[in-house]
Structures are given as C-alpha cells and as structure tokens.
Coordinates of N, CA and C in Angstrom, one line a residue:
M1 N 68.3 128.0 94.3 CA 68.9 126.7 93.8 C 70.4 126.6 93.5
I2 N 70.5 127.4 93.4 CA 72.0 127.6 93.3 C 72.5 127.4 94.6
R3 N 72.3 128.3 95.4 CA 72.8 128.4 97.0 C 72.6 126.8 97.7
A4 N 71.8 126.4 97.4 CA 71.6 124.6 97.6 C 72.5 123.8 97.4
G5 N 72.9 124.0 96.1 CA 73.9 123.2 95.2 C 75.2 123.0 95.9
L6 N 75.4 124.6 96.0 CA 76.7 125.1 96.7 C 77.1 124.7 98.3
A7 N 75.9 124.6 99.0 CA 75.8 124.0 100.5 C 75.9 122.6 100.4
L8 N 75.5 122.0 99.3 CA 75.5 120.2 99.2 C 76.9 120.1 98.9
L9 N 77.6 120.8 98.2 CA 79.2 120.6 98.1 C 80.2 120.7 99.3
L10 N 79.6 122.2 99.9 CA 80.4 122.4 100.8 C 80.1 121.6 102.2
L11 N 79.2 121.1 102.3 CA 78.9 119.6 103.5 C 79.6 118.3 102.6
A12 N 79.7 118.0 101.3 CA 80.4 116.9 100.9 C 82.0 116.9 101.3
A13 N 82.5 118.0 101.1 CA 84.0 118.0 101.0 C 84.7 117.7 102.3
P14 N 84.2 117.6 103.6 CA 84.7 117.2 104.8 C 84.8 115.5 104.4
V15 N 83.6 115.3 103.8 CA 83.5 113.6 103.7 C 84.7 113.0 102.8
A16 N 84.6 113.9 101.9 CA 85.5 113.5 100.9 C 87.1 113.5 101.4
A17 N 87.7 114.6 102.3 CA 88.8 114.2 103.0 C 89.0 113.3 103.9
E18 N 88.2 112.3 103.9 CA 88.2 111.6 105.1 C 89.0 110.4 104.4
R19 N 88.9 110.0 102.8 CA 89.4 109.5 101.8 C 90.6 110.0 101.5
A20 N 91.8 108.8 101.1 CA 92.9 109.4 100.4 C 93.2 108.6 99.1
P21 N 91.9 108.9 98.4 CA 91.9 108.1 97.1 C 93.4 108.0 96.2
G22 N 94.2 107.0 96.0 CA 95.6 106.8 95.3 C 96.5 108.0 96.1
G23 N 96.5 107.8 97.3 CA 97.5 109.0 97.9 C 97.5 108.7 99.3
L24 N 98.6 109.2 99.7 CA 98.9 109.3 101.2 C 98.4 109.8 102.2
D25 N 98.3 111.0 101.8 CA 98.0 112.4 102.1 C 96.8 111.9 103.5
G26 N 96.9 112.3 104.8 CA 95.9 112.2 105.7 C 96.0 110.6 106.3
R27 N 96.6 109.5 106.1 CA 97.0 108.0 106.4 C 97.7 108.7 107.8
E28 N 97.2 107.3 108.8 CA 98.2 107.0 109.9 C 99.4 106.1 109.2
V29 N 100.7 106.7 109.7 CA 102.0 105.8 109.5 C 102.4 105.5 110.5
T30 N 103.2 104.5 110.7 CA 104.5 104.5 111.5 C 105.7 104.3 111.1
F31 N 106.7 104.8 111.3 CA 107.6 104.8 110.8 C 108.9 104.3 111.6
G32 N 110.0 103.3 111.4 CA 111.2 103.0 112.2 C 112.2 102.2 111.6
A33 N 113.2 102.0 112.1 CA 114.8 101.4 111.5 C 114.4 100.1 112.1
L34 N 114.8 99.1 111.1 CA 115.1 97.7 111.0 C 116.7 97.4 110.8
L35 N 117.0 96.3 111.3 CA 118.2 95.9 111.1 C 118.2 94.2 111.3
Y36 N 118.3 93.5 110.3 CA 118.4 92.1 110.3 C 119.4 91.5 109.2
E37 N 120.2 90.1 109.8 CA 121.0 89.3 108.9 C 120.4 88.3 108.3
E38 N 119.8 87.7 108.8 CA 119.0 86.3 108.2 C 117.5 86.5 107.7
T39 N 116.7 87.2 108.8 CA 115.6 87.2 108.6 C 114.7 88.0 109.7
E40 N 113.7 89.0 109.3 CA 113.1 90.3 109.7 C 112.4 89.5 111.1
E41 N 112.2 88.3 111.2 CA 111.5 87.4 112.7 C 112.8 87.6 113.5
A42 N 114.2 87.9 113.4 CA 115.2 87.9 114.2 C 116.1 89.1 114.1
P43 N 115.4 90.3 114.2 CA 116.5 91.4 113.8 C 117.9 91.8 114.9
L44 N 118.5 92.3 114.5 CA 119.6 93.0 115.3 C 119.1 94.2 116.0
F45 N 118.6 94.9 115.1 CA 118.1 96.3 115.6 C 116.8 96.5 115.3
L46 N 115.5 96.6 116.0 CA 114.3 97.2 115.9 C 114.0 98.2 116.6
G47 N 113.9 99.4 115.8 CA 113.6 100.9 116.3 C 112.3 100.8 116.8
A48 N 112.2 102.0 117.7 CA 111.0 102.4 118.2 C 109.9 102.5 116.9
R49 N 108.4 102.4 117.0 CA 107.6 102.8 115.7 C 107.2 104.5 116.4
H50 N 107.2 105.4 115.6 CA 106.9 106.7 115.4 C 105.6 106.6 114.6
A51 N 104.8 107.4 115.3 CA 103.4 107.5 114.6 C 103.2 108.8 113.7
A52 N 102.3 108.9 113.1 CA 102.3 110.4 112.5 C 101.2 110.3 111.6
K53 N 100.5 111.3 111.1 CA 99.4 111.3 110.2 C 100.3 112.2 109.3
V54 N 100.4 111.6 107.7 CA 100.6 112.4 106.4 C 99.9 113.5 106.3
G55 N 101.1 114.6 106.0 CA 100.0 115.7 105.5 C 101.4 116.8 105.6
P56 N 101.2 117.9 105.4 CA 102.4 119.0 104.9 C 103.3 119.1 106.3
G57 N 104.4 119.1 105.7 CA 105.8 119.2 106.6 C 106.6 117.8 107.0
I58 N 107.5 117.7 107.7 CA 108.1 116.8 108.3 C 107.3 115.8 109.4
E59 N 107.5 114.5 109.2 CA 106.8 113.6 109.6 C 107.6 113.2 110.8
Y60 N 108.8 113.1 110.4 CA 110.1 112.1 111.6 C 111.4 112.9 111.6
G61 N 111.8 113.3 112.7 CA 113.1 113.7 113.0 C 113.6 112.4 114.1
L62 N 114.2 111.4 113.3 CA 114.8 110.3 114.2 C 116.2 110.8 115.1
G63 N 116.1 110.2 116.1 CA 117.9 110.4 116.7 C 117.9 109.0 117.3
P64 N 118.9 108.8 117.9 CA 119.3 107.5 118.8 C 118.3 107.4 119.9
E65 N 118.2 105.8 119.8 CA 117.0 105.3 120.6 C 117.6 104.5 121.8
G66 N 118.9 104.3 121.7 CA 119.4 103.6 122.6 C 119.6 102.2 122.0
A67 N 121.4 101.7 122.2 CA 122.0 100.6 121.3 C 121.1 99.4 121.7
Q68 N 121.0 98.6 120.5 CA 120.6 97.0 120.7 C 121.5 96.3 120.1
N69 N 122.3 95.2 120.4 CA 123.2 94.3 119.9 C 124.3 95.4 119.2
G70 N 124.6 96.5 119.8 CA 125.4 97.3 119.5 C 125.3 97.9 118.4
W71 N 124.2 98.5 118.0 CA 123.3 99.0 117.1 C 122.4 100.0 117.3
D72 N 122.5 101.4 117.0 CA 121.6 102.5 117.1 C 121.1 103.5 115.9
I73 N 120.4 104.0 115.8 CA 119.9 105.0 115.0 C 121.0 106.1 114.4
I74 N 120.9 106.5 113.2 CA 121.8 107.6 112.5 C 120.7 108.5 112.5
P75 N 120.6 109.5 113.1 CA 119.7 111.1 112.8 C 119.6 110.9 111.6
A76 N 118.0 111.4 111.2 CA 117.7 111.3 109.8 C 116.3 112.0 110.1
V77 N 115.6 112.9 108.8 CA 114.6 113.5 108.7 C 113.7 113.3 107.5
V78 N 112.5 112.5 107.9 CA 111.9 112.1 107.0 C 110.4 112.7 106.5
D79 N 110.4 113.1 105.4 CA 109.2 114.0 105.2 C 108.2 113.0 103.9
I80 N 107.0 112.7 104.3 CA 106.2 111.9 103.4 C 105.5 113.0 102.7
S81 N 105.3 112.6 101.4 CA 103.8 113.2 100.8 C 103.2 112.3 100.3
D82 N 101.9 112.9 99.5 CA 100.9 111.9 98.7 C 101.4 110.9 98.2
A83 N 102.8 111.0 97.7 CA 103.2 109.8 96.8 C 104.5 109.5 96.5
R84 N 105.3 110.2 97.9 CA 106.6 109.8 97.9 C 107.6 109.9 99.6
V85 N 108.3 109.4 99.4 CA 109.2 109.8 101.0 C 110.4 110.1 100.4
V86 N 110.6 111.0 101.4 CA 112.4 111.6 101.3 C 113.0 111.5 102.7
I87 N 114.5 110.7 102.5 CA 114.9 110.8 103.7 C 115.9 111.8 103.7
T88 N 116.5 112.7 104.7 CA 117.8 113.5 104.6 C 118.4 113.2 106.0
Y89 N 119.6 113.6 106.2 CA 120.5 113.9 107.5 C 120.8 115.1 107.6
P90 N 120.7 115.3 108.5 CA 121.6 116.6 109.3 C 122.6 116.8 109.2
D91 N 123.4 117.9 108.9 CA 124.6 118.1 109.1 C 125.8 117.4 110.3
M92 N 126.4 116.3 109.2 CA 126.7 115.4 110.4 C 128.0 114.9 109.1
P93 N 128.9 114.6 109.8 CA 130.1 113.9 109.0 C 129.6 112.6 107.8
R94 N 130.0 112.6 106.8 CA 129.6 111.4 105.9 C 130.2 110.2 106.3
A95 N 129.3 109.2 106.3 CA 129.5 107.9 106.9 C 128.8 106.7 106.0
S96 N 129.1 105.2 105.9 CA 128.2 104.4 105.2 C 127.4 103.8 106.2
F97 N 126.3 103.3 105.7 CA 125.3 102.3 106.7 C 126.1 100.9 106.4
P98 N 126.4 100.2 107.2 CA 126.6 98.9 107.6 C 126.1 98.1 106.4
D99 N 126.4 97.4 105.7 CA 126.2 96.4 104.8 C 126.0 94.9 104.7
I100 N 124.6 94.7 105.3 CA 124.2 93.5 105.8 C 122.5 92.9 105.2
E101 N 122.1 91.9 105.2 CA 120.8 91.6 105.0 C 119.7 92.4 104.6
F102 N 119.3 93.4 105.8 CA 118.6 94.5 105.6 C 119.2 95.4 106.3
N103 N 119.5 96.8 106.1 CA 119.7 98.1 107.4 C 119.2 98.9 106.8
G104 N 117.7 99.4 107.6 CA 116.9 100.4 106.3 C 115.9 100.8 107.2
Y105 N 114.6 101.3 106.8 CA 113.6 102.1 107.2 C 112.6 101.2 106.7
V106 N 111.4 101.1 107.8 CA 110.0 100.4 107.6 C 109.0 101.7 107.8
L107 N 108.2 101.9 106.8 CA 107.0 102.5 107.1 C 105.6 101.6 107.0
D108 N 104.9 101.7 108.2 CA 103.5 100.8 108.0 C 102.3 101.4 107.9
F109 N 101.8 101.8 107.2 CA 100.7 102.5 107.0 C 99.3 101.7 107.4
L110 N 98.3 102.1 108.5 CA 98.1 101.5 109.5 C 96.4 101.0 108.4
T111 N 96.2 100.2 107.7 CA 95.1 100.0 106.8 C 95.2 98.6 106.8
D112 N 94.1 98.2 106.6 CA 93.7 96.6 106.3 C 93.7 96.2 104.9
C113 N 93.9 97.0 104.1 CA 94.0 96.8 102.4 C 95.3 97.1 101.9
V114 N 95.7 96.2 100.7 CA 96.7 96.5 100.2 C 97.1 97.9 99.5
L115 N 98.0 98.6 100.1 CA 98.1 100.0 99.7 C 98.9 100.3 98.3
F116 N 100.0 99.5 98.3 CA 100.9 99.7 97.3 C 100.9 98.8 96.2
R117 N 101.1 99.3 94.7 CA 101.2 98.5 93.9 C 102.9 98.7 93.9
G118 N 103.6 99.7 94.0 CA 104.8 99.4 93.8 C 105.9 100.4 94.5
A119 N 107.1 100.6 94.5 CA 108.1 101.8 94.8 C 109.1 101.9 93.7
S120 N 109.8 103.1 93.8 CA 110.9 102.9 92.6 C 111.5 104.3 93.1
V121 N 112.9 104.4 93.0 CA 113.7 105.4 93.3 C 113.6 106.3 92.8
D122 N 113.9 107.8 93.3 CA 113.8 108.8 92.0 C 115.1 109.4 92.1
T123 N 115.9 108.6 91.0 CA 117.4 109.1 90.4 C 117.5 110.0 90.8
A124 N 116.9 111.1 89.8 CA 117.2 112.4 89.7 C 117.5 113.3 91.5
V125 N 116.7 113.0 92.4 CA 116.9 113.5 93.5 C 117.7 112.5 94.6
T126 N 117.5 111.5 94.3 CA 118.5 110.7 95.4 C 120.0 110.7 95.0
T127 N 120.6 111.0 95.9 CA 122.3 111.5 96.1 C 123.2 110.2 95.8
E128 N 122.6 109.1 96.3 CA 123.3 108.0 96.5 C 122.8 106.8 95.2
P129 N 123.8 105.4 95.2 CA 123.5 104.6 93.9 C 122.0 103.8 94.5
L130 N 121.3 104.0 95.3 CA 120.0 103.5 95.9 C 119.4 102.9 94.4
S131 N 118.6 101.9 94.3 CA 118.6 101.1 93.3 C 116.6 100.8 93.6
D132 N 116.1 100.3 92.5 CA 114.7 100.0 93.0 C 114.6 98.6 93.5
A133 N 115.8 97.9 93.3 CA 116.2 96.5 94.2 C 116.1 96.6 95.8
D134 N 116.5 97.9 96.2 CA 116.5 98.0 97.6 C 115.4 98.6 98.1
V135 N 114.3 99.1 97.4 CA 113.0 99.4 98.0 C 111.6 98.3 97.4
F136 N 110.8 97.9 98.5 CA 110.1 96.9 97.9 C 108.8 97.0 99.4
V137 N 107.8 96.5 98.7 CA 106.5 96.7 99.5 C 106.1 95.5 99.5
K138 N 105.2 95.2 100.9 CA 104.9 94.0 101.4 C 103.5 94.3 101.8
G139 N 102.5 94.2 101.3 CA 101.1 94.9 101.4 C 101.1 96.3 102.0
A140 N 100.7 96.7 103.0 CA 100.8 97.9 103.7 C 102.2 98.7 104.0
R141 N 103.1 98.0 103.9 CA 104.6 98.3 104.2 C 105.5 98.3 103.5
L142 N 106.2 99.5 103.4 CA 107.7 99.8 102.7 C 108.7 99.6 103.2
Y143 N 109.5 99.1 102.4 CA 111.1 98.9 103.0 C 111.9 99.3 102.6
I144 N 113.0 100.3 102.7 CA 114.0 101.2 102.3 C 115.4 100.3 102.8
D145 N 115.9 99.6 101.9 CA 117.3 99.1 102.5 C 118.2 100.0 102.0
V146 N 118.6 100.8 103.2 CA 120.3 101.7 102.7 C 121.7 101.4 103.2
G147 N 121.3 99.7 103.4 CA 122.9 98.9 103.5 C 124.1 99.1 102.7
G148 N 125.3 99.8 103.5 CA 126.0 100.0 102.3 C 126.3 101.3 101.5
Y149 N 125.3 101.9 101.7 CA 125.0 103.5 101.2 C 125.4 104.6 102.2
H150 N 125.7 105.4 101.5 CA 126.4 106.6 102.5 C 124.9 107.4 103.4
Y151 N 125.2 108.1 104.2 CA 124.7 109.4 105.0 C 125.6 110.0 105.4
G152 N 124.9 111.3 105.6 CA 125.3 112.6 106.1 C 125.0 113.7 105.5
A153 N 125.7 114.9 105.7 CA 125.1 116.3 105.0 C 124.9 116.2 103.4
G154 N 124.0 116.5 103.1 CA 123.6 116.4 102.0 C 123.4 115.4 101.1
T155 N 122.8 114.0 102.0 CA 122.6 112.9 101.1 C 120.9 112.9 101.6
T156 N 120.5 112.6 100.4 CA 119.2 112.5 99.9 C 118.6 111.3 99.6
Y157 N 117.8 110.7 100.1 CA 116.7 109.4 99.4 C 115.6 109.6 99.2
A158 N 114.7 109.5 97.8 CA 113.8 110.1 97.7 C 112.9 108.5 96.9
V159 N 111.7 108.2 97.6 CA 111.1 107.0 97.1 C 109.7 107.3 96.5
D160 N 109.3 107.0 95.3 CA 108.2 107.3 94.6 C 107.3 106.2 95.1
L161 N 106.1 106.4 95.0 CA 105.1 105.2 95.7 C 103.9 105.4 94.6
D162 N 103.6 104.2 93.9 CA 102.4 103.9 93.4 C 101.2 103.4 94.0
V163 N 100.7 104.1 94.9 CA 99.8 104.0 95.7 C 98.3 103.8 95.3
M164 N 97.3 102.8 95.8 CA 96.4 102.6 95.1 C 95.0 103.0 96.0
D165 N 93.9 103.5 95.5 CA 92.9 103.9 96.2 C 92.4 103.0 97.3
C166 N 92.2 103.1 98.5 CA 92.3 102.1 99.7 C 91.4 103.5 100.9
P167 N 90.2 102.9 101.6 CA 89.9 103.8 102.3 C 90.6 104.0 103.2
I168 N 91.0 105.3 104.3 CA 91.8 105.3 105.2 C 91.1 104.5 106.3
G169 N 92.0 103.9 106.9 CA 92.0 102.7 108.3 C 93.1 102.9 109.1

C-alpha cells in the first residue's frame, strides 16, 4: 500500500511541473528593447524578440542588433527567476540611457491570462535610482523604463514581480 502511494506521488510530480502556480519558472518568455517618444505604436527602436524558457541561469545576453533611426541595443545580461528580473551590464564604460518617453525593456510572457498583480524595484539590489513608477505591467507584459539612468560595469536593475497563479500557456 505504501509503495502504491509513493508511485502515485512520483507520477503526479511531472504533471505539477507543467504549471507554475504563482511563479515564472518554466514559462516561455520573449524579451526585447523598445524606445518611443509619443506612443508604443510608433517606436523609434523596436528590438528583436528573444525567446527563452525561465529556469536556472541567464535567459538573455543582449548585444547590438543594428541601428534603427540611429538607435541600437546597449549590451546587457538578463536573468529571470521565479519572481524577479535582474539586468546587469558587461564590463563597459559607464554612460546614461537617453531620457525620452520610454527607453527600456519589455518582457512578454506567452500566456492568455493576466499574469502579474504588479512589479516593484528591489532598491537593496538596484544600483540606480530606478523607482516603482519606472516599472509597470500590462496583462502578461512587463515594462522596465531605464531612460535617463546609467548603465555599465557594476550597474544592476532588479525588479520583483507579484505573479498570479496562471496555467502555463
């Protein structure tokens, strides 16, 4: 009887791994850069969408993609965990992102349900004065606006996410 119960639990484990209740682990995500002055529908720069599955390790190593309207990608490393996004920059000179309406990153989680309750900056880890007003969510999409802030060696942006229970899709 005990062996049958153990076998049933072991068989149930892979099914549970298909869902990410309250977390991002195992979810498909795309990540890219976006720059616009007036509206998202008329971008000055729309970066390539880079797909990954959230799990251990770094999801993205962004590099230049080719200029659009005189703009290109600043190299960055993006690590997404169960409820956090951390962006760092390789060993490069310190400089500032141009400050316009939106200059930053967009993460799209490929799901049909509303995924986030909200997002907030982890000020203990973030090395710039990024505020909660600079991060916002729309459905299953996270926006991180770094316009006017610095990048370069030693710069870190950490955003904590309040993730809802939602089937992986």
